[in-house]
mmCIF file of C-alpha atoms in Angstrom:
data_model
loop_
_atom_site.group_PDB
_atom_site.id
_atom_site.type_symbol
_atom_site.label_atom_id
_atom_site.label_comp_id
_atom_site.label_asym_id
_atom_site.label_seq_id
_atom_site.Cartn_x
_atom_site.Cartn_y
_atom_site.Cartn_z
ATOM 1 C CA MET C 20 -3.245 20.628 0.742
ATOM 2 C CA ILE C 21 -0.845 20.281 -2.205
ATOM 3 C CA LYS C 22 1.967 19.054 0.040
ATOM 4 C CA ALA C 23 -0.373 16.494 1.630
ATOM 5 C CA PHE C 24 -1.424 15.320 -1.849
ATOM 6 C CA PHE C 25 2.202 14.682 -2.820
ATOM 7 C CA GLU C 26 2.870 12.939 0.495
ATOM 8 C CA ASP C 27 -0.147 10.679 -0.110
ATOM 9 C CA LEU C 28 1.097 9.898 -3.622
ATOM 10 C CA GLN C 29 4.574 9.051 -2.329
ATOM 11 C CA GLY C 30 3.139 6.794 0.373
ATOM 12 C CA ILE C 31 1.029 4.874 -2.122
ATOM 13 C CA LEU C 32 3.959 4.522 -4.532
ATOM 14 C CA ASP C 33 6.130 3.271 -1.665
ATOM 15 C CA ASP C 34 3.498 0.579 -0.975
ATOM 16 C CA PHE C 35 3.902 -0.653 -4.563
ATOM 17 C CA LYS C 36 7.690 -0.979 -4.294
ATOM 18 C CA THR C 37 7.367 -4.282 -2.440
ATOM 19 C CA SER C 38 8.899 -7.250 -4.201
ATOM 20 C CA ASP C 39 5.472 -8.940 -4.420
ATOM 21 C CA ASN C 40 3.951 -6.022 -6.350
ATOM 22 C CA VAL C 41 6.974 -5.636 -8.616
ATOM 23 C CA TYR C 42 6.851 -9.385 -9.305
ATOM 24 C CA LEU C 43 3.129 -9.206 -10.193
ATOM 25 C CA LEU C 44 3.676 -6.196 -12.471
ATOM 26 C CA ARG C 45 6.479 -8.051 -14.265
ATOM 27 C CA GLN C 46 4.276 -11.128 -14.618
ATOM 28 C CA LEU C 47 1.563 -8.933 -16.133
ATOM 29 C CA LYS C 48 4.184 -7.489 -18.500
ATOM 30 C CA GLU C 49 5.139 -10.999 -19.671
ATOM 31 C CA ASN C 50 1.485 -11.837 -20.255
ATOM 32 C CA LEU C 51 1.041 -8.628 -22.254
ATOM 33 C CA LEU C 52 3.961 -9.620 -24.460
ATOM 34 C CA ASN C 53 2.395 -13.013 -25.181
ATOM 35 C CA CYS C 54 -1.289 -12.217 -25.528
ATOM 36 C CA ASN C 55 -3.423 -11.821 -28.629
ATOM 37 C CA ARG C 56 -5.113 -8.514 -27.685
ATOM 38 C CA VAL C 57 -5.577 -6.239 -24.678
ATOM 39 C CA PHE C 58 -8.972 -4.685 -23.911
ATOM 40 C CA PHE C 59 -9.369 -1.798 -21.481
ATOM 41 C CA CYS C 60 -12.684 -1.101 -19.729
ATOM 42 C CA SER C 61 -12.990 2.096 -17.712
ATOM 43 C CA ASN C 62 -14.923 5.342 -17.291
ATOM 44 C CA GLY C 63 -14.122 9.060 -17.044
ATOM 45 C CA GLY C 64 -10.568 9.919 -15.991
ATOM 46 C CA SER C 65 -9.705 6.223 -15.825
ATOM 47 C CA HIS C 66 -10.804 5.930 -19.439
ATOM 48 C CA ALA C 67 -8.441 8.752 -20.413
ATOM 49 C CA ILE C 68 -5.659 6.713 -18.787
ATOM 50 C CA ALA C 69 -6.789 3.602 -20.679
ATOM 51 C CA GLU C 70 -6.697 5.479 -23.990
ATOM 52 C CA HIS C 71 -3.212 6.791 -23.254
ATOM 53 C CA ILE C 72 -1.838 3.365 -22.294
ATOM 54 C CA THR C 73 -3.587 1.777 -25.289
ATOM 55 C CA THR C 74 -1.785 4.236 -27.559
ATOM 56 C CA ASP C 75 1.573 3.458 -25.938
ATOM 57 C CA LEU C 76 1.046 -0.312 -26.081
ATOM 58 C CA ASN C 77 0.181 -0.114 -29.783
ATOM 59 C CA LYS C 78 2.781 2.436 -30.887
ATOM 60 C CA ARG C 79 5.714 1.847 -28.574
ATOM 61 C CA CYS C 80 5.327 -1.834 -27.723
ATOM 62 C CA GLY C 81 3.635 -3.329 -30.796
ATOM 63 C CA ILE C 82 0.877 -4.836 -28.637
ATOM 64 C CA ASN C 83 -2.667 -4.856 -30.045
ATOM 65 C CA ALA C 84 -4.634 -2.880 -27.434
ATOM 66 C CA LEU C 85 -8.191 -1.520 -27.661
ATOM 67 C CA THR C 86 -10.556 0.716 -25.719
ATOM 68 C CA LEU C 87 -14.200 1.475 -26.297
ATOM 69 C CA SER C 88 -13.580 5.017 -27.569
ATOM 70 C CA ASN C 89 -15.823 5.276 -30.619
ATOM 71 C CA THR C 90 -18.591 7.626 -29.466
ATOM 72 C CA SER C 91 -21.134 6.382 -32.001
ATOM 73 C CA LEU C 92 -20.541 2.795 -30.840
ATOM 74 C CA ILE C 93 -20.730 3.857 -27.174
ATOM 75 C CA THR C 94 -24.085 5.576 -27.707
ATOM 76 C CA CYS C 95 -25.357 2.674 -29.804
ATOM 77 C CA LEU C 96 -24.447 0.085 -27.162
ATOM 78 C CA ALA C 97 -25.767 2.271 -24.325
ATOM 79 C CA ASN C 98 -29.027 2.881 -26.174
ATOM 80 C CA ASP C 99 -29.572 -0.732 -27.210
ATOM 81 C CA TYR C 100 -28.218 -2.585 -24.139
ATOM 82 C CA SER C 101 -27.878 0.099 -21.379
ATOM 83 C CA TYR C 102 -24.761 1.885 -20.248
ATOM 84 C CA GLU C 103 -24.219 -0.794 -17.604
ATOM 85 C CA ASN C 104 -23.632 -3.355 -20.381
ATOM 86 C CA ILE C 105 -21.498 -1.427 -22.877
ATOM 87 C CA PHE C 106 -18.269 -3.231 -21.983
ATOM 88 C CA ILE C 107 -19.892 -6.669 -22.057
ATOM 89 C CA LYS C 108 -21.249 -5.980 -25.544
ATOM 90 C CA PHE C 109 -17.923 -4.443 -26.664
ATOM 91 C CA LEU C 110 -16.069 -7.585 -25.536
ATOM 92 C CA GLU C 111 -18.678 -9.875 -27.129
ATOM 93 C CA GLN C 112 -18.496 -8.000 -30.450
ATOM 94 C CA ASN C 113 -14.717 -8.404 -30.430
ATOM 95 C CA ARG C 114 -15.012 -12.106 -29.585
ATOM 96 C CA VAL C 115 -12.723 -11.998 -26.564
ATOM 97 C CA THR C 116 -10.908 -15.302 -26.013
ATOM 98 C CA SER C 117 -8.656 -16.882 -23.417
ATOM 99 C CA ASP C 118 -5.696 -15.553 -25.456
ATOM 100 C CA ASP C 119 -6.717 -11.969 -24.629
ATOM 101 C CA ILE C 120 -6.246 -9.745 -21.580
ATOM 102 C CA ILE C 121 -8.881 -7.463 -20.079
ATOM 103 C CA ILE C 122 -7.666 -4.579 -17.929
ATOM 104 C CA LEU C 123 -10.290 -2.921 -15.747
ATOM 105 C CA ILE C 124 -9.547 0.472 -14.217
ATOM 106 C CA SER C 125 -11.940 1.951 -11.660
ATOM 107 C CA SER C 126 -11.035 4.501 -9.026
ATOM 108 C CA SER C 127 -14.183 3.677 -7.059
ATOM 109 C CA GLY C 128 -14.034 -0.039 -7.799
ATOM 110 C CA ARG C 129 -17.814 0.150 -8.062
ATOM 111 C CA SER C 130 -18.518 1.215 -11.638
ATOM 112 C CA LYS C 131 -21.489 -0.956 -12.569
ATOM 113 C CA ASN C 132 -20.396 -1.453 -16.194
ATOM 114 C CA VAL C 133 -16.938 -2.562 -14.998
ATOM 115 C CA GLU C 134 -18.423 -4.838 -12.323
ATOM 116 C CA ASN C 135 -20.618 -6.411 -15.019
ATOM 117 C CA VAL C 136 -17.464 -7.564 -16.831
ATOM 118 C CA LEU C 137 -16.376 -9.318 -13.639
ATOM 119 C CA ALA C 138 -19.866 -10.798 -13.218
ATOM 120 C CA LYS C 139 -19.813 -12.209 -16.753
ATOM 121 C CA PHE C 140 -16.516 -13.973 -16.216
ATOM 122 C CA LYS C 141 -17.536 -15.142 -12.746
ATOM 123 C CA ASP C 142 -20.479 -16.850 -14.450
ATOM 124 C CA ASN C 143 -18.098 -18.430 -16.982
ATOM 125 C CA LEU C 144 -15.962 -19.836 -14.162
ATOM 126 C CA GLU C 145 -18.944 -21.213 -12.277
ATOM 127 C CA THR C 146 -20.605 -22.799 -15.311
ATOM 128 C CA LYS C 147 -17.287 -23.687 -16.988
ATOM 129 C CA LYS C 148 -18.783 -22.425 -20.274
ATOM 130 C CA THR C 149 -15.537 -21.129 -21.701
ATOM 131 C CA SER C 150 -12.020 -20.314 -20.627
ATOM 132 C CA ASN C 151 -11.689 -16.782 -19.383
ATOM 133 C CA PRO C 152 -9.254 -14.228 -20.705
ATOM 134 C CA LEU C 153 -6.659 -13.038 -18.235
ATOM 135 C CA ILE C 154 -8.244 -10.262 -16.149
ATOM 136 C CA CYS C 155 -6.384 -7.475 -14.370
ATOM 137 C CA CYS C 156 -7.950 -4.836 -12.082
ATOM 138 C CA PHE C 157 -6.613 -1.492 -10.926
ATOM 139 C CA PHE C 158 -9.117 -0.367 -8.274
ATOM 140 C CA ALA C 159 -9.005 2.186 -5.454
ATOM 141 C CA PHE C 160 -11.394 3.516 -2.789
ATOM 142 C CA SER C 161 -13.183 0.521 -1.246
ATOM 143 C CA GLY C 162 -11.637 -1.830 -3.818
ATOM 144 C CA ILE C 163 -13.170 -4.785 -5.534
ATOM 145 C CA ASN C 164 -16.569 -6.053 -4.448
ATOM 146 C CA GLU C 165 -15.962 -9.193 -2.367
ATOM 147 C CA ILE C 166 -18.198 -11.338 -4.596
ATOM 148 C CA TYR C 167 -15.716 -10.815 -7.456
ATOM 149 C CA ARG C 168 -12.511 -11.203 -5.432
ATOM 150 C CA ASP C 169 -11.644 -14.563 -7.046
ATOM 151 C CA ILE C 170 -12.065 -13.378 -10.655
ATOM 152 C CA PRO C 171 -9.042 -11.225 -11.525
ATOM 153 C CA ASP C 172 -5.727 -12.902 -12.212
ATOM 154 C CA TYR C 173 -4.037 -9.664 -11.149
ATOM 155 C CA TYR C 174 -5.553 -7.247 -8.667
ATOM 156 C CA PHE C 175 -3.794 -4.014 -7.802
ATOM 157 C CA TYR C 176 -5.486 -2.185 -4.959
ATOM 158 C CA ILE C 177 -4.616 1.498 -4.729
ATOM 159 C CA ASN C 178 -5.114 2.454 -1.103
ATOM 160 C CA SER C 179 -6.652 5.891 -1.593
ATOM 161 C CA TYR C 180 -10.014 7.631 -1.607
ATOM 162 C CA ASN C 181 -8.616 10.520 -3.650
ATOM 163 C CA TYR C 182 -9.430 10.399 -7.381
ATOM 164 C CA GLY C 183 -6.216 12.211 -8.292
ATOM 165 C CA CYS C 184 -4.039 9.769 -6.369
ATOM 166 C CA ALA C 185 -5.970 6.740 -7.640
ATOM 167 C CA GLU C 186 -5.685 7.829 -11.270
ATOM 168 C CA ILE C 187 -2.021 8.875 -11.101
ATOM 169 C CA ILE C 188 -1.026 5.592 -9.458
ATOM 170 C CA SER C 189 -3.005 3.476 -11.968
ATOM 171 C CA GLU C 190 -1.364 5.319 -14.831
ATOM 172 C CA SER C 191 2.092 5.163 -13.229
ATOM 173 C CA LEU C 192 1.897 1.404 -12.728
ATOM 174 C CA LEU C 193 0.802 0.875 -16.329
ATOM 175 C CA HIS C 194 3.451 3.292 -17.629
ATOM 176 C CA GLY C 195 6.041 1.361 -15.629
ATOM 177 C CA ILE C 196 5.115 -1.769 -17.572
ATOM 178 C CA VAL C 197 5.239 0.084 -20.909
ATOM 179 C CA GLU C 198 8.643 1.583 -20.084
ATOM 180 C CA GLU C 199 10.052 -1.799 -19.078
ATOM 181 C CA ILE C 200 8.843 -3.362 -22.349
ATOM 182 C CA VAL C 201 10.429 -0.536 -24.341
ATOM 183 C CA TYR C 202 13.654 -0.736 -22.311
ATOM 184 C CA ASP C 203 13.899 -4.521 -22.750
ATOM 185 C CA ARG C 204 13.431 -4.201 -26.510
ATOM 186 C CA GLU C 205 16.055 -1.463 -26.816
ATOM 187 C CA LYS C 206 18.605 -3.614 -24.936
ATOM 188 C CA ILE C 207 18.463 -6.286 -27.627
#
């Protein structure tokens, strides 16, 4: 089983070595360097990844990145607006703008509170209420719900139904961006 796990990981990583994926990751890196703030929305193990990358973006890259990690705020938002709406309320309270980036991480691709973020910005696009922030998704399993397919500016599908593989690949892709930012800055 362990050998098969590593073989699956290697296969998924090999899929991301295509020039198209590398190009998209570098484009995302450039957007991160030029944005106002980065907001991560995720649950469980994916949230642990988001917290780790948020720390690296702030400390190592000087990029203002945030996660919803304050437990009293989480319970307040869940109690007052439902757990399905905690990220919407978190983004509203922080007055997200078109100068910001939202990164959604979901191994299942079906976390209702993450999908609600996509639904909110789908509504913005359809009603042309406001300009959307740049949105990036790292989803696995069955991927993004088709009704939201046109929302993210960057969509990285991790072709796996294994939580471990999905989470390691999401984190590896994001770490790759962090490392390239750090490397580029050290070259100067």
